[in-house]
Short mmCIF file of C-alpha atoms in Angstrom, two decimals:
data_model
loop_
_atom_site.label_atom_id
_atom_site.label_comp_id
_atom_site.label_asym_id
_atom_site.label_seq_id
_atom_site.Cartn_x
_atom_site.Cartn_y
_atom_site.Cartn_z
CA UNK I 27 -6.00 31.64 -9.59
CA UNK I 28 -5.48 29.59 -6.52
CA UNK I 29 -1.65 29.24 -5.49
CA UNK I 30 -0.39 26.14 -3.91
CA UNK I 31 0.32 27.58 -0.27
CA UNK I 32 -3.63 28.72 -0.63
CA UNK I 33 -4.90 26.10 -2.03
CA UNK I 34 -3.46 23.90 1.54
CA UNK I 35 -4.58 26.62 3.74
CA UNK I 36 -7.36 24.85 5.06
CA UNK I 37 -6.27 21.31 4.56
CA UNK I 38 -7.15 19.60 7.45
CA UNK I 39 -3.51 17.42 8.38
CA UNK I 40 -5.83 13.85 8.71
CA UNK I 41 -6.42 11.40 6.47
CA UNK I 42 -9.50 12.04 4.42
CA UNK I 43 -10.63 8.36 4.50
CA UNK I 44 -10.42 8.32 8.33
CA UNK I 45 -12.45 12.07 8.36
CA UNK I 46 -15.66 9.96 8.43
CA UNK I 47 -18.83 9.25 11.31
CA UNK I 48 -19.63 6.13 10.24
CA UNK I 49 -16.03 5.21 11.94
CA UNK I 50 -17.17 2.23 14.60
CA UNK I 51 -16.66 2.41 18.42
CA UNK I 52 -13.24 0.85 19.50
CA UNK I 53 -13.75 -2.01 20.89
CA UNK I 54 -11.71 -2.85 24.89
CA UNK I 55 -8.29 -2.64 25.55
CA UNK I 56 -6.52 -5.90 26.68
CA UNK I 57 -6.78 -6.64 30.24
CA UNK I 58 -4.90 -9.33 32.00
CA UNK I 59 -4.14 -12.74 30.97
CA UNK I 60 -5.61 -14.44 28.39
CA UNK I 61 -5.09 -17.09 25.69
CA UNK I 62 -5.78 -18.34 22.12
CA UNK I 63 -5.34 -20.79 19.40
CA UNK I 64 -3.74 -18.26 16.91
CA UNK I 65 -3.02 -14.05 18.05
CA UNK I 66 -2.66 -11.40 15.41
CA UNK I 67 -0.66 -8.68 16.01
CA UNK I 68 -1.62 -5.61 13.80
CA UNK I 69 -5.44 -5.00 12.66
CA UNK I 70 -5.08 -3.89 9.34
CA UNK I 71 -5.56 -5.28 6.62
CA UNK I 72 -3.11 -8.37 6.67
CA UNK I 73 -4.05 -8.50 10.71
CA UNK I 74 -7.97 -8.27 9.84
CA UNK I 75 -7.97 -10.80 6.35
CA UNK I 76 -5.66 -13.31 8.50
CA UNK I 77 -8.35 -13.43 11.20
CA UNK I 78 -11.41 -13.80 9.09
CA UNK I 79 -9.58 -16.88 6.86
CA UNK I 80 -8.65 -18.23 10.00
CA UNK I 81 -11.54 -18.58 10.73
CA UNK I 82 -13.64 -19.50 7.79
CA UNK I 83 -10.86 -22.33 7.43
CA UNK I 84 -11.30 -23.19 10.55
CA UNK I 85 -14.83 -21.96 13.05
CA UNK I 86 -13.51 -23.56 16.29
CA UNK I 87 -10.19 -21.83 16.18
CA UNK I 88 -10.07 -18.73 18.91
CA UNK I 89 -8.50 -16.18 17.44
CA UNK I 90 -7.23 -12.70 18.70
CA UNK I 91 -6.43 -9.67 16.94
CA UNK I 92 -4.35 -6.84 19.58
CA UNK I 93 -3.80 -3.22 17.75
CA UNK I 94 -1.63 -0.34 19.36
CA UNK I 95 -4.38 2.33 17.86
CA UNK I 96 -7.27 1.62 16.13
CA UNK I 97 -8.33 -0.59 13.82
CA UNK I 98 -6.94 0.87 10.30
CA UNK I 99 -5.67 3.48 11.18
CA UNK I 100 -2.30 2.33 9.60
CA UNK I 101 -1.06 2.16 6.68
CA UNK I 102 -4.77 0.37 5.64
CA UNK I 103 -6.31 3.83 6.26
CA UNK I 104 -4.19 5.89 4.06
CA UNK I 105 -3.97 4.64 0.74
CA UNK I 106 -5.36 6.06 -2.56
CA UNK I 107 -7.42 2.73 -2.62
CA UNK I 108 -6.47 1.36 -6.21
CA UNK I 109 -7.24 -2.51 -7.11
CA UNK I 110 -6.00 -4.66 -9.08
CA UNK I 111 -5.43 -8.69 -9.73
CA UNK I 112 -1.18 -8.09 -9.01
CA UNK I 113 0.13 -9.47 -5.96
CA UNK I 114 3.58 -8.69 -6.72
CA UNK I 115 3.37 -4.47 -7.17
CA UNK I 116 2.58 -5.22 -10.65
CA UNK I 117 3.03 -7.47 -13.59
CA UNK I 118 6.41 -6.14 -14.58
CA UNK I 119 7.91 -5.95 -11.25
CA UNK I 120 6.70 -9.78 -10.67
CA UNK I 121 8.44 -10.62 -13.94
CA UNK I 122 11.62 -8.50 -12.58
CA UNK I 123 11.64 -10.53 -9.20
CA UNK I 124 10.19 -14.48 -10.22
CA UNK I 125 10.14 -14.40 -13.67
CA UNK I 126 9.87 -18.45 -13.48
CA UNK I 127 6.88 -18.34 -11.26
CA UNK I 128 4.71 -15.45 -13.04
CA UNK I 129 2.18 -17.95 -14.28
CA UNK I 130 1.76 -19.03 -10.85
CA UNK I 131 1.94 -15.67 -9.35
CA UNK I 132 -0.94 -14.40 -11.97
CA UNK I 133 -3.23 -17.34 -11.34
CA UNK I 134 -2.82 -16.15 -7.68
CA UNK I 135 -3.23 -12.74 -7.92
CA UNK I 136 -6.90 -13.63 -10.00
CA UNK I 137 -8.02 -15.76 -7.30
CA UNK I 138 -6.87 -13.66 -4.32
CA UNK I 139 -8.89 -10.55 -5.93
CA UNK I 140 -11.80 -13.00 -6.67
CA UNK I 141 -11.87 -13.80 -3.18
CA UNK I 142 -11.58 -10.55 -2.16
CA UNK I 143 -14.83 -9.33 -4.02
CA UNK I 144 -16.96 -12.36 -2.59
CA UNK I 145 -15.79 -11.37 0.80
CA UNK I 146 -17.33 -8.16 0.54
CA UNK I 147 -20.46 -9.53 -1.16
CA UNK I 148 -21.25 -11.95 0.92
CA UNK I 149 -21.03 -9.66 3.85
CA UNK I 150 -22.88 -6.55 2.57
CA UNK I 151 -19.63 -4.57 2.90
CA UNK I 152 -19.95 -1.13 0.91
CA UNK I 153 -16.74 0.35 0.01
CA UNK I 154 -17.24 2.32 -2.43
CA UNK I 155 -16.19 0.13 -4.97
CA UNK I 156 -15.89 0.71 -8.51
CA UNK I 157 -14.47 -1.51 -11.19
CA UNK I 158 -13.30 1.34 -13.93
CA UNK I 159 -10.40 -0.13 -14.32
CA UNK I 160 -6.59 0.78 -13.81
CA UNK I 161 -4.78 3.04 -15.88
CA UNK I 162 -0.66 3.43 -16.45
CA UNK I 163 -0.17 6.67 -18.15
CA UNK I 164 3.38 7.49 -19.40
CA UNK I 165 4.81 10.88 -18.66
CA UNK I 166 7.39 10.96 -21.74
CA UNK I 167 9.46 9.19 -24.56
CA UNK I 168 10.55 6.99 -21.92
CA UNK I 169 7.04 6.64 -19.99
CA UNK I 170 6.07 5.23 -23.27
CA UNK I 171 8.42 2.17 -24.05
CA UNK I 172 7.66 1.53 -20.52
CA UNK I 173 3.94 1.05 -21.58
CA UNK I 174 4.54 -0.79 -24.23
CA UNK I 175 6.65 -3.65 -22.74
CA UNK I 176 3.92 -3.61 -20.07
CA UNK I 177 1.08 -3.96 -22.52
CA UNK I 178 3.04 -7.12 -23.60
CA UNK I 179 3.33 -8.35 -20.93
CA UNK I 180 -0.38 -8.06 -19.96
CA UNK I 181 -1.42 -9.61 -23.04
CA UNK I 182 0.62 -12.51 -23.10
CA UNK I 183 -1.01 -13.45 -19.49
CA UNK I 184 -4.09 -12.91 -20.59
CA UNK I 185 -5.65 -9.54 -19.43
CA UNK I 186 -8.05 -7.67 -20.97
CA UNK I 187 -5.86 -4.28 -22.13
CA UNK I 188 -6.19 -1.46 -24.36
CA UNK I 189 -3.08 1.02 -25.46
CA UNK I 190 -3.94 4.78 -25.61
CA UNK I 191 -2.11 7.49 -27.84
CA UNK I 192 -1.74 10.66 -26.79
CA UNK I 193 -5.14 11.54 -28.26
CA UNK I 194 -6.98 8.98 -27.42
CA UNK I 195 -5.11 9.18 -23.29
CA UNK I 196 -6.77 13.16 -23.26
CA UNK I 197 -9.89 11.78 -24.21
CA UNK I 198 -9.66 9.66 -21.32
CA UNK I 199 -8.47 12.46 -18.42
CA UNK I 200 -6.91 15.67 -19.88
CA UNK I 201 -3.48 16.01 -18.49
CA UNK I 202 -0.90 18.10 -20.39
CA UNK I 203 1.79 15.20 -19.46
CA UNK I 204 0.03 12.24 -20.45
CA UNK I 205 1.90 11.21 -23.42
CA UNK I 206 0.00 7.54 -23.72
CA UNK I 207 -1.53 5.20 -21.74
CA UNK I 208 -2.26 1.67 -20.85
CA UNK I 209 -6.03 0.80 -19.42
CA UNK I 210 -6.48 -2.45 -18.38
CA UNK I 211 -9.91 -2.86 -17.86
CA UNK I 212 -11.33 -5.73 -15.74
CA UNK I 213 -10.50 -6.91 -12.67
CA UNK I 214 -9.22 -3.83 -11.05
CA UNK I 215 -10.78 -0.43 -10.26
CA UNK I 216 -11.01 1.61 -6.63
CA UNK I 217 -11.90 1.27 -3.16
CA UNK I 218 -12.65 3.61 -0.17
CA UNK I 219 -9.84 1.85 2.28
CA UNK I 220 -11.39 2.76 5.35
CA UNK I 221 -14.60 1.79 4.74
CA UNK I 222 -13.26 -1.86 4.20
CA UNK I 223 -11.04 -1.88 7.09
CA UNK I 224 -14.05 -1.20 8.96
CA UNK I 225 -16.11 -3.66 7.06
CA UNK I 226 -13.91 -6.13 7.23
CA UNK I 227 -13.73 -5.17 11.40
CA UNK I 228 -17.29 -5.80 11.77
CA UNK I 229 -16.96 -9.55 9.61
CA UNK I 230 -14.18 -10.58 11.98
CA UNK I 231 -16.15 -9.77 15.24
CA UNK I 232 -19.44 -11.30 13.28
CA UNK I 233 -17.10 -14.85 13.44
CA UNK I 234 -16.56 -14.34 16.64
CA UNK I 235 -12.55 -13.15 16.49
CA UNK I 236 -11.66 -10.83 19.81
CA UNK I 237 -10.30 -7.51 18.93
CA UNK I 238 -8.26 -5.56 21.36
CA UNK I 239 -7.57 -2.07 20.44
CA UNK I 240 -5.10 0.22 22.13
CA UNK I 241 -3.25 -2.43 23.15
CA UNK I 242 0.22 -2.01 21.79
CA UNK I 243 2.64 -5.09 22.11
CA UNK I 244 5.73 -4.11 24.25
CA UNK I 245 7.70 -7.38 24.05
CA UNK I 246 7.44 -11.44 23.55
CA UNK I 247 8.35 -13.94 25.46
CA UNK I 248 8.97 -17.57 23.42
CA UNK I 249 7.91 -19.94 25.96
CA UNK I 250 9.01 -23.21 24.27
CA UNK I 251 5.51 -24.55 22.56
CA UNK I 252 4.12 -21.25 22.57
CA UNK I 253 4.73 -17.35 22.59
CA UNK I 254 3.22 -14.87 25.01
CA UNK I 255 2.58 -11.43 23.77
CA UNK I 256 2.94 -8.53 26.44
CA UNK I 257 1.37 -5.60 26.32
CA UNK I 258 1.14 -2.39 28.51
CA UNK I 259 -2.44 -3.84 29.92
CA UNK I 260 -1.89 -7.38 30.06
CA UNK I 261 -0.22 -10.94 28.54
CA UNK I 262 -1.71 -13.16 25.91
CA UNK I 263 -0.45 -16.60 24.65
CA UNK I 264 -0.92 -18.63 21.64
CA UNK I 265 0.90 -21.69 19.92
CA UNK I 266 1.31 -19.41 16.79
CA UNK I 267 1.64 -15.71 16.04
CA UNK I 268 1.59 -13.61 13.04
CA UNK I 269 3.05 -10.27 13.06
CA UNK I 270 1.11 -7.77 10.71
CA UNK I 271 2.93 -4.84 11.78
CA UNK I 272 4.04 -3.47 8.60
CA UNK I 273 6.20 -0.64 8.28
CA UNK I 274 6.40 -0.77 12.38
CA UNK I 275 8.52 -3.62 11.84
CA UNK I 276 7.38 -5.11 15.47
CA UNK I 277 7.89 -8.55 16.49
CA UNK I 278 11.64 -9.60 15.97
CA UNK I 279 14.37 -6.83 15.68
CA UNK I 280 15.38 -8.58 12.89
CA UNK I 281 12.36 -7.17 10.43
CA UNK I 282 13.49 -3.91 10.09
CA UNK I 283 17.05 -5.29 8.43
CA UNK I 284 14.37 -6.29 5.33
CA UNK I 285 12.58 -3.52 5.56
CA UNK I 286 12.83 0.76 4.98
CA UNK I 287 9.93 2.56 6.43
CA UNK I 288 9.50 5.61 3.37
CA UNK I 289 6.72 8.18 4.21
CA UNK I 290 3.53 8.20 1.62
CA UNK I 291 2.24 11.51 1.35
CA UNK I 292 -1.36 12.38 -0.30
CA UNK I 293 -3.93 14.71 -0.88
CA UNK I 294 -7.50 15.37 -1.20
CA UNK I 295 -9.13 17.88 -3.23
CA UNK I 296 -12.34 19.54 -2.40
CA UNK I 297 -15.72 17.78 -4.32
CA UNK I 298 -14.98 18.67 -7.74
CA UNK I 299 -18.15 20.46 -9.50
CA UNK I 300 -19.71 19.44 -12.61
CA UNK I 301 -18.03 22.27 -14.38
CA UNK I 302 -14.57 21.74 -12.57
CA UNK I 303 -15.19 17.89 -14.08
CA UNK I 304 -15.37 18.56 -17.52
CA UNK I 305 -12.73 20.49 -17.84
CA UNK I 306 -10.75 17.09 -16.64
CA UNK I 307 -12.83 14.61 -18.74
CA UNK I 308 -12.14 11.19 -16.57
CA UNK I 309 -16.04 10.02 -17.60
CA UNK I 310 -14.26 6.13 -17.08
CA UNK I 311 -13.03 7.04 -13.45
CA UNK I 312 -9.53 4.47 -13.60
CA UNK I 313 -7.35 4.66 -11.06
CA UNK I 314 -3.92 5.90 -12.31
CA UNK I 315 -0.51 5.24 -11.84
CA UNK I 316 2.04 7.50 -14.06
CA UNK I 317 5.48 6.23 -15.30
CA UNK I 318 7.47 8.92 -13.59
CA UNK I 319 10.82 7.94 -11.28
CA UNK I 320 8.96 9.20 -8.57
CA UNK I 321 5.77 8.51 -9.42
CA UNK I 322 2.08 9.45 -8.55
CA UNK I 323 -0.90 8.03 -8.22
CA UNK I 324 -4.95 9.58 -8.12
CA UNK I 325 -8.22 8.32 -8.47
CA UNK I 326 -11.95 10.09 -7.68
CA UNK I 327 -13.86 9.37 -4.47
CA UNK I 328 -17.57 8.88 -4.57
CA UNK I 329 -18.23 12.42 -3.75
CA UNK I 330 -15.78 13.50 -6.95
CA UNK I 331 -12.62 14.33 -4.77
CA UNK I 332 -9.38 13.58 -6.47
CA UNK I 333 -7.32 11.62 -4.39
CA UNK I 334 -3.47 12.59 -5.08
CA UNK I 335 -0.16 10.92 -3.70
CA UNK I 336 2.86 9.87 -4.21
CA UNK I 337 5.85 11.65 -3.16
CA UNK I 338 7.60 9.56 -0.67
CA UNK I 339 10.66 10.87 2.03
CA UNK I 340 12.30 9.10 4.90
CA UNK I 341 13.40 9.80 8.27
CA UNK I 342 16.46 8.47 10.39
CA UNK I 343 15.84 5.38 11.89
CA UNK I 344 12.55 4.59 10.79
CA UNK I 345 10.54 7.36 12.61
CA UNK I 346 7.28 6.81 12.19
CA UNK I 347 5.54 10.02 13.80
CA UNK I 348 8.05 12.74 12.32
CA UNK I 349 6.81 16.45 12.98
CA UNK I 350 7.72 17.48 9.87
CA UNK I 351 4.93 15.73 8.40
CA UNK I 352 2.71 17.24 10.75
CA UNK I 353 3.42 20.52 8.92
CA UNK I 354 1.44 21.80 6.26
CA UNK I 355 4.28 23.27 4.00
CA UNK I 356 5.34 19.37 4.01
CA UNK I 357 3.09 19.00 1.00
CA UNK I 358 3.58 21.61 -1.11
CA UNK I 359 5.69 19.61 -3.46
CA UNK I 360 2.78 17.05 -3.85
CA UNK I 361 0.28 20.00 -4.43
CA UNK I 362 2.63 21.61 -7.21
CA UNK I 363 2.89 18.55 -8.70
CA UNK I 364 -0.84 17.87 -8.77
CA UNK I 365 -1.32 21.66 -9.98
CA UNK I 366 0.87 20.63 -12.82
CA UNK I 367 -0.75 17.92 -13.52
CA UNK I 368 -3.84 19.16 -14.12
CA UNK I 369 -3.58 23.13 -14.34
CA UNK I 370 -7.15 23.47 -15.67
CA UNK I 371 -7.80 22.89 -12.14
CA UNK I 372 -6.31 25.58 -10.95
CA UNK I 373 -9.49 26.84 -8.95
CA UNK I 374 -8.96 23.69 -6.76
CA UNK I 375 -8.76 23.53 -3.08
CA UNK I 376 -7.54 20.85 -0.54
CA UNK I 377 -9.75 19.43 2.23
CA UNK I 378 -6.63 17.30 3.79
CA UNK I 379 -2.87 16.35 3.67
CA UNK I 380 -1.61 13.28 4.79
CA UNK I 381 1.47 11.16 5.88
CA UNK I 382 2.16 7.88 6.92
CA UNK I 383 5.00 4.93 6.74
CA UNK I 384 5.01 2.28 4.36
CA UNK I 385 7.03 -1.09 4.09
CA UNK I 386 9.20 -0.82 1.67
CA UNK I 387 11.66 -3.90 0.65
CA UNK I 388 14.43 -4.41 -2.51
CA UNK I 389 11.53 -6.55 -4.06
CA UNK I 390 8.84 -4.38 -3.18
CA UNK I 391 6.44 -7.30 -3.01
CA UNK I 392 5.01 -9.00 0.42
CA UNK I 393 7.58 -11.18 1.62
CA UNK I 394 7.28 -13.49 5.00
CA UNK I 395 10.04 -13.56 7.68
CA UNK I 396 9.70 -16.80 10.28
CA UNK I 397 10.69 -16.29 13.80
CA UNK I 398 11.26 -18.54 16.96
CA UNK I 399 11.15 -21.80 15.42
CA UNK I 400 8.14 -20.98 13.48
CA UNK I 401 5.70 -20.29 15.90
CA UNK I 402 5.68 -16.63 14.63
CA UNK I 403 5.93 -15.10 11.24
CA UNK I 404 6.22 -11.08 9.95
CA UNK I 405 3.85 -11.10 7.02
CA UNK I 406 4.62 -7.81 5.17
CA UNK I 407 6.58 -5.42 2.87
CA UNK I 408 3.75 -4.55 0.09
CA UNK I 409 6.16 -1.48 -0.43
CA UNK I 410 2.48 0.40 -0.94
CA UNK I 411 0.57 -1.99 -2.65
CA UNK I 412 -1.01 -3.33 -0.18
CA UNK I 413 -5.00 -2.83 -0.54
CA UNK I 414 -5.92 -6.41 -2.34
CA UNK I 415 -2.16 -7.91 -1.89
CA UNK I 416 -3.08 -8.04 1.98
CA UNK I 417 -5.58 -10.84 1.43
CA UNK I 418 -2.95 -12.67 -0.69
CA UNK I 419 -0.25 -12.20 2.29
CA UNK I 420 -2.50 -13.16 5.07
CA UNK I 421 -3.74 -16.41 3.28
CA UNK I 422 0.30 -17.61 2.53
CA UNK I 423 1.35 -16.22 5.87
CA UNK I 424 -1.60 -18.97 7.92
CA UNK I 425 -0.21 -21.16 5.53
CA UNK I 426 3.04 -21.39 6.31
CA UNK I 427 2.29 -20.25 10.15
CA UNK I 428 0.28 -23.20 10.38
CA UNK I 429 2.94 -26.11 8.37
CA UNK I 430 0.45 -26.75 5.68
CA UNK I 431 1.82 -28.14 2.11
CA UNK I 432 0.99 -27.10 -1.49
CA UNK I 433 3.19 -26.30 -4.25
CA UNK I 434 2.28 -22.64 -3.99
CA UNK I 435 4.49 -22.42 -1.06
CA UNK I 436 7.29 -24.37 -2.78
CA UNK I 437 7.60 -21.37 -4.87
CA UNK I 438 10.55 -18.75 -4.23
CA UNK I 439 8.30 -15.96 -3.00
CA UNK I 440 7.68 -18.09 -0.11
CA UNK I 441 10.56 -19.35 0.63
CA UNK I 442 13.12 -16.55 0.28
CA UNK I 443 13.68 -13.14 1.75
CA UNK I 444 13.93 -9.80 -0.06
CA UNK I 445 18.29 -8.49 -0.11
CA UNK I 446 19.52 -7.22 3.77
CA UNK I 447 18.95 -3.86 3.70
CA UNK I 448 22.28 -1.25 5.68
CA UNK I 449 21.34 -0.26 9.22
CA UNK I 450 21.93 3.18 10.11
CA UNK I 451 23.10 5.59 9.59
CA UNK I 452 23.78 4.48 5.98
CA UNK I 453 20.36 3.61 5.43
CA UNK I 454 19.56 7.39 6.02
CA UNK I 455 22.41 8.14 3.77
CA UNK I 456 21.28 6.29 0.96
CA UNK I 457 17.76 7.19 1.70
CA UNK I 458 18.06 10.88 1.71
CA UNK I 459 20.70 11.09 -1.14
CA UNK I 460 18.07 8.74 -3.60
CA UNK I 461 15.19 10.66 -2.60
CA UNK I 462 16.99 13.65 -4.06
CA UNK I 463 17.96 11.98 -7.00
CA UNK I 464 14.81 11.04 -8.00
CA UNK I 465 13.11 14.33 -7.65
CA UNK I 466 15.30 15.26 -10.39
CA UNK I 467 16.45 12.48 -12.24
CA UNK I 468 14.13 12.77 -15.11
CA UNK I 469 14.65 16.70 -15.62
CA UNK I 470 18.42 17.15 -14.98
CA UNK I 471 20.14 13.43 -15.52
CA UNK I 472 23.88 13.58 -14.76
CA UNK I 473 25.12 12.40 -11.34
CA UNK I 474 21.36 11.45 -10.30
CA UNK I 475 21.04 8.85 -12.97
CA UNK I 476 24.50 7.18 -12.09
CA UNK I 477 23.02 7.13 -8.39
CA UNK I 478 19.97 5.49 -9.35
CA UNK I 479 21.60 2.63 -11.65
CA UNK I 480 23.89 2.17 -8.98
CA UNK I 481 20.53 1.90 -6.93
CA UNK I 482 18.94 -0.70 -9.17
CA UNK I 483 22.13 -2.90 -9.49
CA UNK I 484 21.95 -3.48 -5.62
CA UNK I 485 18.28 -4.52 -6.12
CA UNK I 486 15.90 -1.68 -5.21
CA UNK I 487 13.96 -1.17 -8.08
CA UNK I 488 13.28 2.43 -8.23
#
């Protein structure tokens, strides 16, 4: 039987979607001065969606992307790659935050995934995509009422849901803690992230956007009618700006007092064998969320890896390059709790271990922040669900970037912010002492559960 500190011995610390040669060339660094009708600043997904609207709205408008690494290598390269219609983190946490707009916010979230999908159609961009489905299991008594207020919800907007017993949940992936489930069925399914981030590269070049990579911004100037970005190589200028930075919170030091950056850690098994699969069952392939406090998420790869995250930790002031996460016995924890999870796969190895920062806000849904008299705008706080959502935040961001006028953006998840979030060193305070609350709350109770009401009455929604 494989232990946990063996079964990460080899684990490679890189993100398996990255771990791939079909990753394309950078493309030049920013050089100089230079100009254009709209610059991006971030290329993942937000930065790379923005650019390609932009321009499909719009074929004469020069547009610039400038990235401090490469291309998604972000938080767009680390995901476990679910999809689904929400652009809200869900159906229940969009009726939690605009309970008056959900209609709205659901006939959104179709089209934005609709769009999506044509995108990479049209463009011959392979993925990896698979539409099984997305499945909430409930780990519980309480897991379960969860589910069922959820499945309510889902019917009464319209999507096409089915509610698992126990039995009938094993019979879908054998877990020993999946009390029940909820599968909704169409519309949703999984994605290889990095394979779109790089599809999605080569559609902005193909419409003639410039992409600068390693070219990290290092201040702004606001020059009256326009802004100039400076970075370590050069200076470019543009009448508007849209800050896709994410959990990096760059552009205006105001971001970061809306957002936490919380560290999403995740593994990859080794190809599962035939054998190894039918002990788990998953014929349907969903990705799956579980109902847990601190939940987790997995899903198969192409090649029959599980993909398994989900246990999130902070450091002071937002550091986004911590050493501990460059250590393996950082992900332990996650492995135990995978092992758990599935103990008939015991024999299982890991391949790689992963970290990164993700934006995380009181609403946990994308949010936009407007800056110097609204010729730029942060676009961000997906609070991990970010993989379809992006396309949804990009399109509203150009929108209200560029003064258009629909009712859309009349709504109040355009025009408000998520709560003001304690600078430090409170925020690491709260941070640390939640985190270890919720490792625990569901087990032990007591104290932990008064901290995390207390939590929720102030708005985060944990």
């Amino acid at each position: 039987m494989t232990t946990v500190r063996s079964a990460l011995a080899e684990a490679t610390l890189y993100p398996f979607w990255l771990d791939n040669p079909l990753a394309p060339a950078s493309e030049q660094h920013l050089v100089g001065r230079a100009d254009a009708d709209l610059v991006i600043v971030g290329g993942g997904f937000t930065g790379l969606w923005a650019a390609i609207l932009a321009k499909q709205a719009n074929p004469g408008r020069d547009v610039a992307i400038i990235e401090a690494g490469k291309v998604g290598h972000g938080a767009s390269g680390r995901p476990g790659g679910i999809v689904s219609t929400s652009v809200m983190h869900g159906l229940s946490n969009a009726n939690r935050i605009f309970p008056q707009d959900l209609a709205a916010l659901e006939r959104l979230g179709k089209v934005n995934l609709d769009g999506w999908s044509k995108t990479l159609d049209d463009h011959g961009i392979d993925a990896d995509v698979e539409w099984s489905g997305e499945m909430t299991v409930a780990v519980g008594a309480g897991g379960l009422d969860e589910l069922q207020e959820e499945f309510q919800l889902a019917q009464r907007y319209g999507h096409n849901v089915v509610l698992l017993n126990r039995d009938e949940v094993q019979a879908e992936v054998a877990s020993p803690l999946f009390d029940g489930a909820m599968w909704s069925k169409e519309r949703s399914g999984t994605v290889h992230p990095a394979k779109l981030a790089w599809g999605l590269k080569r559609v902005a070049l193909s419409l003639g956007v410039r992409i600068y990579e390693h070219t990290p911004m290092t201040g702004v100037e606001d020059d009256g009618g326009t802004l100039t970005i400076v970075t370590h190589g050069g200076r470019i200028k543009a009448p508007r700006v849209l800050f896709a930075t994410n959990a990096w919170n760059a552009g205006h030091k105001k971001i970061k007092t809306r957002i936490v950056s919380v560290r999403d850690r995740v593994l990859a098994t080794e190809p599962l064998t035939a054998e190894q699969l039918s002990r788990l069952g998953w014929k349907n392939r969903q990705g799956i969320y579980d109902t847990r406090t601190q939940l987790n998420y997995m899903r198969l790869t192409r090649d029959n890896r599980i993909i398994f995250g989900g246990r999130v930790g902070y450091y002071f002031n937002n550091n986004t390059d911590p050493a501990g996460d460059r250590k393996i016995e950082t992900y332990e924890r996650l492995a135990g709790y995978f092992f758990n999870t599935f103990p008939q796969l015991a024999d299982v190895k890991f391949t790689h271990a992963w970290s990164g920062p993700i934006d995380l806000t009181m609403r946990l849904a994308v949010h936009f922040q407007r800056y110097y008299g609204g010729k730029g705008l942060y676009a961000g706080g997906y609070s991990g669900f970010g993989v379809t959502t992006t396309r949804f935040g990009a399109s509203i961001g150009l929108d209200i970037l560029d003064g258009k006028t629909n009712p859309d953006l009349e709504l109040d998840f355009a025009r408000t912010l998520p709560n003001w979030i304690p600078p430090e060193p409170f925020r690491w305070i709260g941070a640390k002492t939640t985190m270890y609350a919720l490792d625990e709350v569901d087990q032990k109770g007591g104290w932990r559960k008064l901290w995390i009401n207390m939590v929720h009455k102030m708005g985060f929604p944990l």
